[in-house]
Amino acid sequence: MKPHPPTLHYLIFDASDDGEGTGTWEAMASVREAERAALMAEVQAVLARAERLSPGPRGPLDEGGVWDADVHEQRDGDWLAVTVTLTGPWAWGEALVASLDAG
């Protein structure tokens, strides 16, 4: 049985294409501490889905990786901003984000 893609409640991805077949998908969400666990669970679900649909080894593209992900957290008072950035082949990223949107 295939795992279902996560349904996104916090993260909305925007895409940019480098014109050479590589894309970057970035999402940011800001929540209060009470919602941190739910947001981070969503982030982990997205990363797990990216791993499942992996087009090849994960790592920096300039070091031989095919795709990579970065998660950055920043606090401002009782707010937490989380940014998720995915980089990889355009077709892979578009299929990944479409599967998340369909969840």
Coordinates of C-alpha atoms in Angstrom, one line a residue:
M1 CA 0.0 0.0 0.0
K2 CA 1.4 3.4 -1.0
P3 CA 1.6 6.1 1.7
H4 CA -0.7 9.0 1.0
P5 CA 0.9 12.4 0.5
P6 CA 0.5 14.7 3.4
T7 CA -2.2 17.3 3.3
L8 CA -0.7 20.8 3.7
H9 CA -2.2 23.2 6.2
Y10 CA 0.7 25.6 6.7
L11 CA 3.1 25.4 3.8
I12 CA 2.4 26.8 0.3
F13 CA 5.2 26.4 -2.2
D14 CA 6.3 28.9 -4.8
A15 CA 8.5 27.7 -7.6
S16 CA 11.3 29.2 -9.6
D17 CA 13.1 27.7 -12.6
D18 CA 16.8 28.4 -13.5
G19 CA 16.1 27.8 -17.2
E20 CA 18.4 24.8 -17.3
G21 CA 16.0 22.1 -15.8
T22 CA 16.6 22.8 -12.1
G23 CA 14.0 24.3 -9.9
T24 CA 13.6 25.7 -6.4
W25 CA 10.4 25.4 -4.4
E26 CA 10.2 27.5 -1.3
A27 CA 7.5 27.7 1.4
M28 CA 7.3 29.7 4.6
A29 CA 4.9 29.5 7.5
S30 CA 4.7 31.5 10.7
V31 CA 2.9 30.0 13.7
R32 CA 2.7 30.6 17.5
E33 CA 4.4 28.1 19.8
A34 CA 1.1 26.2 20.3
E35 CA 1.1 25.2 16.6
R36 CA 4.9 24.5 16.3
A37 CA 4.5 20.7 16.6
A38 CA 1.9 20.5 13.9
L39 CA 3.9 22.7 11.5
M40 CA 7.1 20.7 12.1
A41 CA 5.2 17.4 11.6
E42 CA 4.0 18.9 8.2
V43 CA 7.6 19.8 7.4
Q44 CA 8.8 16.3 8.2
A45 CA 6.0 14.8 6.1
V46 CA 7.1 16.9 3.1
L47 CA 10.7 15.9 3.5
A48 CA 9.7 12.2 3.8
R49 CA 7.6 12.5 0.6
A50 CA 10.5 14.2 -1.2
E51 CA 12.7 11.2 -0.1
R52 CA 10.2 8.7 -1.3
L53 CA 10.0 10.4 -4.7
S54 CA 13.7 11.1 -4.8
P55 CA 15.2 11.4 -8.3
G56 CA 18.7 10.4 -7.0
P57 CA 21.1 11.2 -4.1
R58 CA 20.3 14.0 -1.8
G59 CA 23.0 16.6 -1.3
P60 CA 24.2 20.0 -2.6
L61 CA 23.9 20.1 -6.3
D62 CA 27.4 21.4 -6.7
E63 CA 28.7 18.4 -4.8
G64 CA 27.0 15.8 -6.9
G65 CA 23.6 15.7 -5.3
V66 CA 20.5 15.5 -7.5
W67 CA 18.2 17.2 -5.1
D68 CA 18.4 18.9 -1.7
A69 CA 16.3 20.4 1.0
D70 CA 16.9 23.1 3.6
V71 CA 14.8 23.9 6.7
H72 CA 15.4 27.2 8.5
E73 CA 13.6 28.3 11.7
Q74 CA 13.6 31.8 13.1
R75 CA 11.9 33.0 16.3
D76 CA 10.4 36.5 16.8
G77 CA 8.8 36.7 20.2
D78 CA 6.3 33.9 20.5
W79 CA 6.1 33.5 16.7
L80 CA 8.1 30.9 14.8
A81 CA 8.8 31.3 11.1
V82 CA 9.9 28.2 9.2
T83 CA 11.2 28.2 5.6
V84 CA 11.5 25.0 3.6
T85 CA 13.5 25.1 0.4
L86 CA 13.7 22.2 -2.0
T87 CA 16.0 22.2 -5.0
G88 CA 16.2 19.6 -7.8
P89 CA 15.1 18.6 -11.3
W90 CA 12.1 20.7 -12.5
A91 CA 9.9 17.7 -13.3
W92 CA 10.6 16.0 -9.9
G93 CA 9.8 19.2 -7.9
E94 CA 6.6 19.9 -9.9
A95 CA 5.4 16.4 -9.5
L96 CA 6.2 16.5 -5.7
V97 CA 4.4 19.7 -5.1
A98 CA 1.4 18.6 -7.2
S99 CA 1.2 15.4 -5.1
L100 CA 1.2 17.5 -2.0
D101 CA -1.5 19.9 -3.3
A102 CA -3.6 16.9 -4.3
G103 CA -3.3 15.4 -0.8

